[in-house]
Short mmCIF file of C-alpha atoms in Angstrom, two decimals:
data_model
loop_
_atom_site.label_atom_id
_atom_site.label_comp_id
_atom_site.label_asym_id
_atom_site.label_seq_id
_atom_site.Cartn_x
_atom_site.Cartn_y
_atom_site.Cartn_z
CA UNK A 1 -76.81 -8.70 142.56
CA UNK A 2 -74.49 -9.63 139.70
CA UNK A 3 -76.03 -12.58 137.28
CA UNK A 4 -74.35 -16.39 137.62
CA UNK A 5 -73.11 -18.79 135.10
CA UNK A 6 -75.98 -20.59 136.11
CA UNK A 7 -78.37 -17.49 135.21
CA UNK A 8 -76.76 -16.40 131.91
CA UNK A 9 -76.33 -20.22 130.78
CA UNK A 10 -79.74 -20.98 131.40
CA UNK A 11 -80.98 -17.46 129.53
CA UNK A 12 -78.34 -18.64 126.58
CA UNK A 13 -79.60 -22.18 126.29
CA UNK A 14 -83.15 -20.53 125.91
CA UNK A 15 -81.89 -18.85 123.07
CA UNK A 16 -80.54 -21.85 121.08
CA UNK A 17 -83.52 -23.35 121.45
CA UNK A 18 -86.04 -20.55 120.10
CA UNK A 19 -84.01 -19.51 117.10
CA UNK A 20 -83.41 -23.71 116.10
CA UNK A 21 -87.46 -22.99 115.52
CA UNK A 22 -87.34 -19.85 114.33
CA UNK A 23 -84.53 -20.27 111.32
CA UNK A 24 -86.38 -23.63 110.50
CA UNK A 25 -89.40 -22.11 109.69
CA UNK A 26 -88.16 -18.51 108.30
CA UNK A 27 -85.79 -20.82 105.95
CA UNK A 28 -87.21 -23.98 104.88
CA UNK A 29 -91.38 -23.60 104.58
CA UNK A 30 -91.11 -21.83 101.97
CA UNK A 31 -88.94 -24.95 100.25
CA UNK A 32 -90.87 -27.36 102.42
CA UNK A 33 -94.55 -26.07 100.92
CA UNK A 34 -93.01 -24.84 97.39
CA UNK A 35 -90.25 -26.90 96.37
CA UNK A 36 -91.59 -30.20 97.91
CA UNK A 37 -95.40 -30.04 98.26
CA UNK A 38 -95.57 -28.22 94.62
CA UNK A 39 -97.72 -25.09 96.37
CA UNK A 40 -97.78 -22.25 94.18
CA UNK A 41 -94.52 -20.19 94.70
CA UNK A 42 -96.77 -16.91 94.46
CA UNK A 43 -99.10 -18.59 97.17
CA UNK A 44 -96.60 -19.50 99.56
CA UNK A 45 -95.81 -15.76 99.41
CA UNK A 46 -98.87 -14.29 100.01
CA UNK A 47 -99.65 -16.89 102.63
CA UNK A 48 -96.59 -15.59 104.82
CA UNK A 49 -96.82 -11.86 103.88
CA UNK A 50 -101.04 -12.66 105.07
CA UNK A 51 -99.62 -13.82 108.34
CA UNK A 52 -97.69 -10.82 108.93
CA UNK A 53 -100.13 -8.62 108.67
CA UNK A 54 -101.88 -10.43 110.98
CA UNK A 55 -98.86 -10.10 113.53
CA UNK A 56 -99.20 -6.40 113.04
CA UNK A 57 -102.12 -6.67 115.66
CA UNK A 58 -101.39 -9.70 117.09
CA UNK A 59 -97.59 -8.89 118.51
CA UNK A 60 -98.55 -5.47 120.52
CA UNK A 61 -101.65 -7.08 122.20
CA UNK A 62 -99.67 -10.04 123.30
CA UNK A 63 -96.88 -7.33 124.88
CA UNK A 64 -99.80 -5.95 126.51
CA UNK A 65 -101.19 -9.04 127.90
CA UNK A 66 -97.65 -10.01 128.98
CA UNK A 67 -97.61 -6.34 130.58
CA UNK A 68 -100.98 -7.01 132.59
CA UNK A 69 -99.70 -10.67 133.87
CA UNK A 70 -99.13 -11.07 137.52
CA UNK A 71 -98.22 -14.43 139.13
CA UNK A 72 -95.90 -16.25 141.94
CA UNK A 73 -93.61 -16.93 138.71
CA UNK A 74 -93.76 -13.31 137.34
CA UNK A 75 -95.29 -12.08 133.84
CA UNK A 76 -92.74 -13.40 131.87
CA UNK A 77 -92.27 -17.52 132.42
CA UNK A 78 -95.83 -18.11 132.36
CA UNK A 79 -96.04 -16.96 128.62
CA UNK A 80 -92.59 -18.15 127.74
CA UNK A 81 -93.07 -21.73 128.91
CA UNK A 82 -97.16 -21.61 127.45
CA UNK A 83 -95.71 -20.27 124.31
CA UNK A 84 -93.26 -22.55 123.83
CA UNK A 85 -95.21 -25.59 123.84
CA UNK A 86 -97.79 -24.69 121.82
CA UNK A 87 -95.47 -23.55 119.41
CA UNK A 88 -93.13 -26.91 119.30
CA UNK A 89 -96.60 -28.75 118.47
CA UNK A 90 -97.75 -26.34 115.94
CA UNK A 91 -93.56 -26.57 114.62
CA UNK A 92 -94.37 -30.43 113.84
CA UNK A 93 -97.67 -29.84 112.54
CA UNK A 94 -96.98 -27.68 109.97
CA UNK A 95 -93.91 -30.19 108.59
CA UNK A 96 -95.96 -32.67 108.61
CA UNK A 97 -98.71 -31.93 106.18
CA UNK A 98 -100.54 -34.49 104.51
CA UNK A 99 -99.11 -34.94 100.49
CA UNK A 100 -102.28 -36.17 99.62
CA UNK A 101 -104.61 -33.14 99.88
CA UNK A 102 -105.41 -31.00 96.99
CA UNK A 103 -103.85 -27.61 95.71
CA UNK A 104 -106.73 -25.67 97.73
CA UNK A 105 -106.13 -28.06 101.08
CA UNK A 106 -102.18 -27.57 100.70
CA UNK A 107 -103.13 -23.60 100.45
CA UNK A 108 -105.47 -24.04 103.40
CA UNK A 109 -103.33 -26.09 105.52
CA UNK A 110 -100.16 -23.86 104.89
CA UNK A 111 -102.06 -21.10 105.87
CA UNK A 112 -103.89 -22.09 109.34
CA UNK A 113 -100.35 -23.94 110.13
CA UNK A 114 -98.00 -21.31 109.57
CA UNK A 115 -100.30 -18.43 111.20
CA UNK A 116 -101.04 -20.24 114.20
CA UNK A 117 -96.83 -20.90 114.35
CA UNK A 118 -96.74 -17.02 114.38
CA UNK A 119 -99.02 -16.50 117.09
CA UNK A 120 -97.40 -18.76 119.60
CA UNK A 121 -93.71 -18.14 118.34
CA UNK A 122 -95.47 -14.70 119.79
CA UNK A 123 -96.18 -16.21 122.96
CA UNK A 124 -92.78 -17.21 123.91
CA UNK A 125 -90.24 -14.15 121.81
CA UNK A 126 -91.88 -11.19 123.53
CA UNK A 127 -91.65 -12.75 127.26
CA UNK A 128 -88.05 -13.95 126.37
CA UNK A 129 -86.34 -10.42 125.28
CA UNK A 130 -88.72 -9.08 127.45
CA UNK A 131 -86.56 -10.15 130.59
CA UNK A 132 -83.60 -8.81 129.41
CA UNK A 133 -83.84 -5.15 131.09
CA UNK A 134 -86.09 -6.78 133.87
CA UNK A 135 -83.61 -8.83 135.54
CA UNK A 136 -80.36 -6.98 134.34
CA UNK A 137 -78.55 -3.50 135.30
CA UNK A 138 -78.17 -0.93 132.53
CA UNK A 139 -74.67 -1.10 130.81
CA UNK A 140 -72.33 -3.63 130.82
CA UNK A 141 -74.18 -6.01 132.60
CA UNK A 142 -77.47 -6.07 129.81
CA UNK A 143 -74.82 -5.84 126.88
CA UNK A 144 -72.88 -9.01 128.29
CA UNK A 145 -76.01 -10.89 129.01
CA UNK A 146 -77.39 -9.50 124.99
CA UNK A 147 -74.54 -10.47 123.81
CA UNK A 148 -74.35 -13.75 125.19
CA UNK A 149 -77.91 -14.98 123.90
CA UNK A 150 -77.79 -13.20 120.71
CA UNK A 151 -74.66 -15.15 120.38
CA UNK A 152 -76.33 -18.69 121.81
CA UNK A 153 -79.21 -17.35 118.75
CA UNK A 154 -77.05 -17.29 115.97
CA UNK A 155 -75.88 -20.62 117.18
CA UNK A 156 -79.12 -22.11 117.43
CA UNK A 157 -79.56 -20.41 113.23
CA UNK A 158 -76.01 -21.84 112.46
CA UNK A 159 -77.01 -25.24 113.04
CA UNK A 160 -80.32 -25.39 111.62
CA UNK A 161 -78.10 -23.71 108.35
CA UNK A 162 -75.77 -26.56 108.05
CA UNK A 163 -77.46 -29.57 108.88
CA UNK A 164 -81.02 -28.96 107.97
CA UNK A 165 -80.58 -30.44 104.23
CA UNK A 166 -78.16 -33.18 105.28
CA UNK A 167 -80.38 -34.37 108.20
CA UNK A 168 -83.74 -34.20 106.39
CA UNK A 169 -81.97 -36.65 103.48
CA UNK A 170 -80.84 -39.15 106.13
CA UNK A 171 -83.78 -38.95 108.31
CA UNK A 172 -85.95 -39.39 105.08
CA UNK A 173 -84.06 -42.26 103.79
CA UNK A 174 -83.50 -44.05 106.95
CA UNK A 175 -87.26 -43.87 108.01
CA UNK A 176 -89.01 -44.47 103.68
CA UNK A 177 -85.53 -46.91 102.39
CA UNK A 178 -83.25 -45.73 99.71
CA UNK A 179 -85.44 -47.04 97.18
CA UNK A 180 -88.33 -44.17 97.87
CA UNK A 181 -88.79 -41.19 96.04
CA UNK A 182 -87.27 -37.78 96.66
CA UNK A 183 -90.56 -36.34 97.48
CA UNK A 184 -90.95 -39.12 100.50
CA UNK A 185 -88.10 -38.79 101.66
CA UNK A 186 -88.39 -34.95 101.98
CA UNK A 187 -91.48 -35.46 103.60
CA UNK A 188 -90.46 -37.81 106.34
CA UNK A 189 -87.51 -36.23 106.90
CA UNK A 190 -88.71 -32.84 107.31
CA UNK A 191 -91.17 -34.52 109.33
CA UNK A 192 -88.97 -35.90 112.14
CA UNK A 193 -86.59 -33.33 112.13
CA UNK A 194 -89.30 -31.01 112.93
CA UNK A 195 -89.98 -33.03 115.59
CA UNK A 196 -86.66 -33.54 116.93
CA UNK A 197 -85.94 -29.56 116.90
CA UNK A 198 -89.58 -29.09 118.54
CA UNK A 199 -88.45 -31.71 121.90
CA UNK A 200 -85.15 -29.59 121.93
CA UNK A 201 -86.91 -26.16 122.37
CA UNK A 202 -89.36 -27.80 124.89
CA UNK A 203 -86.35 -28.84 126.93
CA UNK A 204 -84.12 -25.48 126.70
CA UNK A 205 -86.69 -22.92 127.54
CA UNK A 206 -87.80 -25.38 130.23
CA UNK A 207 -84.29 -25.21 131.71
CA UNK A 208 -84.63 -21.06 131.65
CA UNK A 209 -87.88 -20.94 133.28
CA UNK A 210 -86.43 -22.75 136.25
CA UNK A 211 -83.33 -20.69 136.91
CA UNK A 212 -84.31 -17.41 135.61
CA UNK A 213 -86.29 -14.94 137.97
CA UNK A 214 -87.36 -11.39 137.14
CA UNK A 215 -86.10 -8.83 140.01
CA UNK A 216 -88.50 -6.58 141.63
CA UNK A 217 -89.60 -3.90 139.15
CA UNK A 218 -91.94 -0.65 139.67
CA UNK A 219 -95.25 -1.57 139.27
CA UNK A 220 -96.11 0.60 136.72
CA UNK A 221 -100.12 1.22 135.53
CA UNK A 222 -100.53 -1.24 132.58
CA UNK A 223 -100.98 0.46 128.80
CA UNK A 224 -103.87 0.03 127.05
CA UNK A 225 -103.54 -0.74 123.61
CA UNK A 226 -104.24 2.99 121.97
CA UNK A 227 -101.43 3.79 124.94
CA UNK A 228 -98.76 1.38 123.67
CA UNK A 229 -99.00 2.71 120.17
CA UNK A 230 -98.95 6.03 121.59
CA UNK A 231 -95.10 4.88 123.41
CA UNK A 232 -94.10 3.65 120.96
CA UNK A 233 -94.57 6.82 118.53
CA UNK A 234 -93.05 8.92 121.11
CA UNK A 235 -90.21 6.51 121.19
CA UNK A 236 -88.62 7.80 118.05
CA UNK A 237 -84.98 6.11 118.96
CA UNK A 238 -87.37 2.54 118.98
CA UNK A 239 -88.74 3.40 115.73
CA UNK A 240 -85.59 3.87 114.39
CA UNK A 241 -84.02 0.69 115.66
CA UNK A 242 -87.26 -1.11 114.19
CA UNK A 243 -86.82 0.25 111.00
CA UNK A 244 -82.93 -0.69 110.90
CA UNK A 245 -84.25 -4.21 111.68
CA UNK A 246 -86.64 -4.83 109.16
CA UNK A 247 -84.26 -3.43 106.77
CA UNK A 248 -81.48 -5.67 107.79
CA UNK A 249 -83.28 -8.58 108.41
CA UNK A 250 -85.48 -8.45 105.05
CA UNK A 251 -82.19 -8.00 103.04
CA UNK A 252 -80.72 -11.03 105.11
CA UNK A 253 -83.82 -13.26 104.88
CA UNK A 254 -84.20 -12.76 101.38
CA UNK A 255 -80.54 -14.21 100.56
CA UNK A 256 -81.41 -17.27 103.12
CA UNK A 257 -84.47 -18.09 101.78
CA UNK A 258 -83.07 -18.35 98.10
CA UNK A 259 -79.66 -19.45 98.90
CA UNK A 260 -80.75 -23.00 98.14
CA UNK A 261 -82.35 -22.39 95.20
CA UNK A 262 -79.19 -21.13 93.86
CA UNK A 263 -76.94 -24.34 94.85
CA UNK A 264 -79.93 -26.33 93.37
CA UNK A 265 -80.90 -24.37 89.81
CA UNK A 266 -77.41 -22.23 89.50
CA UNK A 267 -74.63 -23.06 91.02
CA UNK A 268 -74.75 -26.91 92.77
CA UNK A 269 -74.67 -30.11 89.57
CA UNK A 270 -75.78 -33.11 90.61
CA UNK A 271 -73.77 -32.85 93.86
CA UNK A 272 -75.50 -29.46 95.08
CA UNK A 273 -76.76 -30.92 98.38
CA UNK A 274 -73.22 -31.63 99.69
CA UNK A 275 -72.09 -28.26 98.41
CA UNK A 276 -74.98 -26.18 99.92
CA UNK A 277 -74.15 -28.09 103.16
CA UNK A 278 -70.70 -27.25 103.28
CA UNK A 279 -71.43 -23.33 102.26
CA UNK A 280 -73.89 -23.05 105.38
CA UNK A 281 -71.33 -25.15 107.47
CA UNK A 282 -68.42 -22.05 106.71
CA UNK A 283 -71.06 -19.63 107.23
CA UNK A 284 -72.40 -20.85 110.10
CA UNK A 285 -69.11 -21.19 111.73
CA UNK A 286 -68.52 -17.46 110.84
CA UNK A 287 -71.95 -16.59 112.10
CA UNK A 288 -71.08 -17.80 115.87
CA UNK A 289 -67.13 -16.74 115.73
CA UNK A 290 -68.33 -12.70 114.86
CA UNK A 291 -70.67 -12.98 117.82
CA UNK A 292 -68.36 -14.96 120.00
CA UNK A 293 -64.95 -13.37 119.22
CA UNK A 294 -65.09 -10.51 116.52
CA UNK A 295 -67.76 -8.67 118.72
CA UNK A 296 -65.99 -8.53 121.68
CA UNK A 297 -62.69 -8.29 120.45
CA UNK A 298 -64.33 -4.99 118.05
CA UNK A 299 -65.61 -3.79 121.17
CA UNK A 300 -62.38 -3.20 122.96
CA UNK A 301 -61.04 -1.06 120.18
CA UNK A 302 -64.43 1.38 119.12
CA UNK A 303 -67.85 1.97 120.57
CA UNK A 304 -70.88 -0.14 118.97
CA UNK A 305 -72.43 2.03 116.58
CA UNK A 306 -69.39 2.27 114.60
CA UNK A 307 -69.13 -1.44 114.56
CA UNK A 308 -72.65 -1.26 113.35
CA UNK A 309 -71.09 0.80 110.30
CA UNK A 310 -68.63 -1.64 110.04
CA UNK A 311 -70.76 -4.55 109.66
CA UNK A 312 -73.31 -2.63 106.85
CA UNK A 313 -70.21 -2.28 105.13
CA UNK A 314 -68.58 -5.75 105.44
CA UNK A 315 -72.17 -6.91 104.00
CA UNK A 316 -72.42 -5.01 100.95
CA UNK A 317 -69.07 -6.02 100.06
CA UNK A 318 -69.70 -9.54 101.05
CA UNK A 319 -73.28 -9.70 98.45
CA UNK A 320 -70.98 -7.64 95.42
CA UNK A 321 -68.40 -10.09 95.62
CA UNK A 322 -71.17 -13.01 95.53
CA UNK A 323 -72.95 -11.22 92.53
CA UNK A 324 -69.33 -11.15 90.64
CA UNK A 325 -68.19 -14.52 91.58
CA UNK A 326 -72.05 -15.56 89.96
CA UNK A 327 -70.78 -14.45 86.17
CA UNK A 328 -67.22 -16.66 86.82
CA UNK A 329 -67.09 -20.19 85.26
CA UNK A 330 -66.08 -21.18 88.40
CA UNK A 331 -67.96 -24.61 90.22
CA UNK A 332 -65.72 -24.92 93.21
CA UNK A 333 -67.51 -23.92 96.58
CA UNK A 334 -64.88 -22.52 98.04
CA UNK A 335 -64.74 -19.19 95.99
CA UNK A 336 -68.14 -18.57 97.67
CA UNK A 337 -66.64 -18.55 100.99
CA UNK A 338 -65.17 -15.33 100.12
CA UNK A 339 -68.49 -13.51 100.18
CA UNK A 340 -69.65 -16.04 102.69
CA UNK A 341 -67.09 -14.88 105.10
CA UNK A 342 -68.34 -10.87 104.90
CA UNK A 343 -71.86 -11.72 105.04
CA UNK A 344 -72.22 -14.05 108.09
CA UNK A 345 -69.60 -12.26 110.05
CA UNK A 346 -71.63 -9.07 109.75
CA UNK A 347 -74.86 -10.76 109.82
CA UNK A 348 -73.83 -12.40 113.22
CA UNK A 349 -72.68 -9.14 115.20
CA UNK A 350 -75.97 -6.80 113.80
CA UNK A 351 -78.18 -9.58 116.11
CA UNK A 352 -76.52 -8.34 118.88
CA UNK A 353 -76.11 -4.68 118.25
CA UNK A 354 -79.84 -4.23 117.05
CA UNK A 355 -80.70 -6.11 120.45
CA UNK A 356 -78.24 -3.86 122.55
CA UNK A 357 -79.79 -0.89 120.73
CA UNK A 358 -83.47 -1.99 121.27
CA UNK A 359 -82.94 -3.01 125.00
CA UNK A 360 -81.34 0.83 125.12
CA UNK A 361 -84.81 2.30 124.40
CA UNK A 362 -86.24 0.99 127.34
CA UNK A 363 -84.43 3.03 129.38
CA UNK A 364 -84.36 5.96 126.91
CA UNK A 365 -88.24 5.95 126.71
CA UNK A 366 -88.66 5.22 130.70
CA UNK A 367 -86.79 8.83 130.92
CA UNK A 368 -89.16 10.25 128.06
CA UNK A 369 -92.64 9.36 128.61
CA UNK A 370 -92.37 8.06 132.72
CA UNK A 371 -92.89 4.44 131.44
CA UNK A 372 -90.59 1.39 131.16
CA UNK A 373 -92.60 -0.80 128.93
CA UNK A 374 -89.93 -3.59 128.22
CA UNK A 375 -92.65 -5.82 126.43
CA UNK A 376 -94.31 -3.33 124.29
CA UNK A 377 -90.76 -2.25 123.17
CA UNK A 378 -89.99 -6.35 122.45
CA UNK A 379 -93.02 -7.12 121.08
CA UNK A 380 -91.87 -4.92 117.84
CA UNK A 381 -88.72 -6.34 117.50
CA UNK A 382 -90.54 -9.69 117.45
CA UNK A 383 -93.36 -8.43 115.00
CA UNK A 384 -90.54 -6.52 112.98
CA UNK A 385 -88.02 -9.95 112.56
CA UNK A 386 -91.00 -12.19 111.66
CA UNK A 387 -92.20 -9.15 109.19
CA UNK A 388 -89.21 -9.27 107.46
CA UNK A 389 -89.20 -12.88 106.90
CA UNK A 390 -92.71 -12.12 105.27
CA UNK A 391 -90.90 -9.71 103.21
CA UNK A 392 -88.51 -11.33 102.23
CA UNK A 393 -90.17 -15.09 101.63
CA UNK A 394 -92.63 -12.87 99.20
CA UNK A 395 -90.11 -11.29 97.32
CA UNK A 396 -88.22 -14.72 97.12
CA UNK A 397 -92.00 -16.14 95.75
CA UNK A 398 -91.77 -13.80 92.93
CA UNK A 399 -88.83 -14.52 91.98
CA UNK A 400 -89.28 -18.17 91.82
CA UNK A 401 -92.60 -17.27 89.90
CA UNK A 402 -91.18 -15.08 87.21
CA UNK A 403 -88.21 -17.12 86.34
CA UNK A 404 -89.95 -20.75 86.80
CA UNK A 405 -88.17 -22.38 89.24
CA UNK A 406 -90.90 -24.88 90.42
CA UNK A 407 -91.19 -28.74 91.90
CA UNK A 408 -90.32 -31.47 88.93
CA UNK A 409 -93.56 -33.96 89.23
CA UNK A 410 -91.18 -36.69 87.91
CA UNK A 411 -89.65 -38.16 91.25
CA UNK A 412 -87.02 -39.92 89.47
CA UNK A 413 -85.52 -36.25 87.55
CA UNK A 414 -85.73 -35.01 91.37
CA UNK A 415 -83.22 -38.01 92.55
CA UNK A 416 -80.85 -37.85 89.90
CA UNK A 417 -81.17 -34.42 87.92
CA UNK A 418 -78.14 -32.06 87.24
CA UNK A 419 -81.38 -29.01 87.65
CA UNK A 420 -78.52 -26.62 86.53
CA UNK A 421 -78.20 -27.46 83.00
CA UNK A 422 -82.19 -27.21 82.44
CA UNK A 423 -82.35 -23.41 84.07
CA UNK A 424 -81.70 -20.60 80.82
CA UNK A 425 -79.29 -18.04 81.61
CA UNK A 426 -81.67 -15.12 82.23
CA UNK A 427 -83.39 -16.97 85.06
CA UNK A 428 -80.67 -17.30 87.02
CA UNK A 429 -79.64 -14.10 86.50
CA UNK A 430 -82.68 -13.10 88.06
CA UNK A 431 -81.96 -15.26 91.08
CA UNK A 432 -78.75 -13.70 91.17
CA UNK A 433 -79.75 -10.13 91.57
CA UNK A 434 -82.94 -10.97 93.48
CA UNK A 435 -80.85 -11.91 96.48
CA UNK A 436 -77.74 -9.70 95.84
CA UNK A 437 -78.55 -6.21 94.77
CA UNK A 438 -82.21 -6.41 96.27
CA UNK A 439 -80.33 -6.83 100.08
CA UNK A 440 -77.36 -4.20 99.11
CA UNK A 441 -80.28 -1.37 98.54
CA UNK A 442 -81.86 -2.58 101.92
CA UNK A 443 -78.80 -2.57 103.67
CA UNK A 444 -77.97 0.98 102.31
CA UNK A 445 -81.70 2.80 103.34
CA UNK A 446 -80.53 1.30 106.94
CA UNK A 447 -77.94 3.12 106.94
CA UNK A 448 -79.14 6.29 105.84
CA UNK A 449 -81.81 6.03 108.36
CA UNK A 450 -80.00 4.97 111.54
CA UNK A 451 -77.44 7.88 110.68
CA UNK A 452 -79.60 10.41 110.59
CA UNK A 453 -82.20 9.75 113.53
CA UNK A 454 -80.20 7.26 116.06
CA UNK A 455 -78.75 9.77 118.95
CA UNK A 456 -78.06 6.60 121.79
CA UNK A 457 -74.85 6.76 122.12
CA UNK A 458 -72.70 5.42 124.96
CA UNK A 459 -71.99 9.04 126.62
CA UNK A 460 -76.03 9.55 126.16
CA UNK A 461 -76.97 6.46 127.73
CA UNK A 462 -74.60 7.22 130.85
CA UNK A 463 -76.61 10.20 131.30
CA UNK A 464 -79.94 8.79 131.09
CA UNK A 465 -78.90 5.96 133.80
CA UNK A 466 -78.05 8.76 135.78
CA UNK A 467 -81.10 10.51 135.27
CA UNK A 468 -83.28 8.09 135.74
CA UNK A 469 -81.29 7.10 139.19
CA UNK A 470 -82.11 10.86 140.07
CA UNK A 471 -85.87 10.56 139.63
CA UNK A 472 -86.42 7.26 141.34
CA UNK A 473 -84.46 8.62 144.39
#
């Protein structure tokens, strides 16, 4: 039975609303705890790399409990919708930590906050991508329905780019007056906006839970934990799509996570809010039109793993031309569209060809090892993304550390400061080369990698649909 509008807009919407929460947090706590709380840079770091680790345990057992779940609604909704609304409280909690504590009880309350995020973000990712090859065909159908909510993703990350900064300042201003510090209003607008993205996600995984339905799949015998590893080991073409990922999505995360530290100590003046906005509003809008129309209008003209080449390339180019246009005297936003342009674009078609090539696997590693374990498989890619946001949010800490880029106490420097002039020249060419050549050296292991070890290609995965038709008959 072929899927209906209904079906893949409900699936889409469910995207938009997980990735509004996930780009919030994988973007702005660092800023949030760092920038506006005064936490430690170094801390911060260690705080999300901590909770990482802690995923590395935490992500496979949750794909295993998800495996073991059997209701009336399936294994998947029960976890998505529990998962979600933990994690939309836990969203608002963490933005909206009290200023008054301490350096410890900021450390502490960073910590327990942003861990427990993890854990139910956990909840909800691994059910979600989980359905994919549960309620789809192989082929065309799974790559149109992938495509479509990696697409309704990036949107969801587009518009927590753009508007975050804008909509915090108003929010904070509207709700403290316009004659209350910059830290305050930060703080309350952070605050609501938290909230207001956390009611959204509630409403548009709701909306998926009610229209979509698993189909009928064999009822396989569960894995056990020492099991799963053991799949996913034997898995080698998951491996190397995991390793692509964290590649990719460190060097990404580390350029997002610093971006606005360069529009505020680098590049911005006084004005670097409205600048920073309008970068992220071009970037976004490039982010959604690669997944929207350059994907499928690439994909009638080659098959996808030379589009993946494609991209790698487009964002090397895209971060060289950003670490040139850094040395020009040049304070017009609109030369940094240039780079902007090759970086989003590629950025926004590698979420859907990593998720094409991960929901591939299944299949692959069904043939393999006479097991189709769609949420042990998904429960990496969810450990792996969130990983590389550790990654990349500690290298970001260092950087911050080692070239001083820290909160101003004096709330009146932090309304009306030109930060720019005050930053020497060899800090911010630190910042400069921390997000530039650190994600070009990334991006080029990836591709070293997925060349030599990735074999799925379109003629294989024909035959393994095939073969695996054979052996169920």
């Amino acid at each position: 039975m072929e899927l209906g509008l209904k079906e893949k807009i409900s699936y889409g919407l469910g995207a938009v609303g997980k990735d509004l929460v996930y780009m919030l947090s994988a973007s702005y706590v660092l800023y949030y705890f760092q920038d506006v709380l005064g936490v430690k840079a170094i801390a911060m770091g260690v705080i999300l790399m901590i909770a990482r680790i802690f995923d590395a345990f935490n992500d496979p057992v949750m794909g295993v409990i998800v495996a073991k779940t059997k209701t009336r609604w399936g294994k998947f909704r029960p976890w998505l919708m529990i998962g979600t609304l933990t994690n939309a409280a836990i969203l608002f909690l963490m933005f909206s930590c009290p200023p008054d504590l301490n350096h410890k009880g900021l450390i502490a309350y960073a910590a327990v906050s942003y861990i427990l995020w993890g854990v139910t973000y956990t909840m909800m990712d691994i059910p979600y991508w989980s359905m994919i090859p549960a309620f789809t065909k192989s082929g065309k159908e799974r790559e149109g329905l992938t495509t479509l909510a990696r697409s309704c993703a990036g949107v969801g990350s587009a518009l927590i780019t753009i508007f975050t900064v804008m909509i915090v300042n108003f929010l904070g201003k509207t709700i403290k007056g316009n004659d209350a510090s910059a830290v305050q209003v930060e703080l309350a607008g952070f605050k609501w906006f938290a909230f207001i993205i956390a009611v959204i996600f509630v409403v548009f995984i709701t909306i998926t839970c009610i229209n979509i339905k698993e189909q009928a799949t064999v009822d396989l015998e569960t894995p056990t934990v020492g099991q799963m590893f053991k799949a996913l080991i034997t898995n080698d073409q998951a491996m190397v799509i995991v390793i692509a990922i964290l590649l990719i999505n460190s060097s990404i995360y580390i350029t997002s996570n610093l971006v606005i530290y360069y529009f505020k100590y680098d590049f911005g003046g006084e004005g670097w809010k409205g600048s920073y906005t309008l970068f992220n509003t071009f970037g976004g809008g490039i982010q959604i039109i690669s997944m929207m129309v350059f994907y499928p209008l690439l994909r009638k003209f080659t098959n996808n793993i030379k589009i993946f080449y494609i991209c790698l390339a487009s964002a090397v180019i895209g971060y060289l031309t950003l670490f040139g246009i850094a040395f020009l005297n040049i304070s017009t936003v609109f030369i940094l569209f240039i780079p902007a342009f090759f970086i989003f674009a590629a950025g926004g078609v590698l979420q859907v060809l990593t998720t094409v090539f991960l929901a591939n696997t299944v299949d692959y590693g069904e043939l393999k090892n006479d097991r189709r374990d769609e949420s042990v498989i998904f429960s990496m890619q969810t450990f792996v993304v969130k990983f590389a946001s550790g990654v990349a949010a500690l290298i970001a800490s260092i950087c911050l550390t080692l070239n001083n880029l820290k909160k101003e106490t004096d709330d009146e420097v932090q309304q009306a400061f030109d930060f720019s002039k005050a930053v020497p020249q060899n800090a911010k060419l630190g910042l400069r080369m921390t997000m530039t050549i650190i994600p070009i050296v990334g991006l080029i292991i990836a591709v070293i990698i997925f060349r030599k070890k990735f074999i799925l290609t379109e003629e294989k995965m024909e035959e393994i649909d095939t073969d695996l038709k054979a052996k169920k008959q």
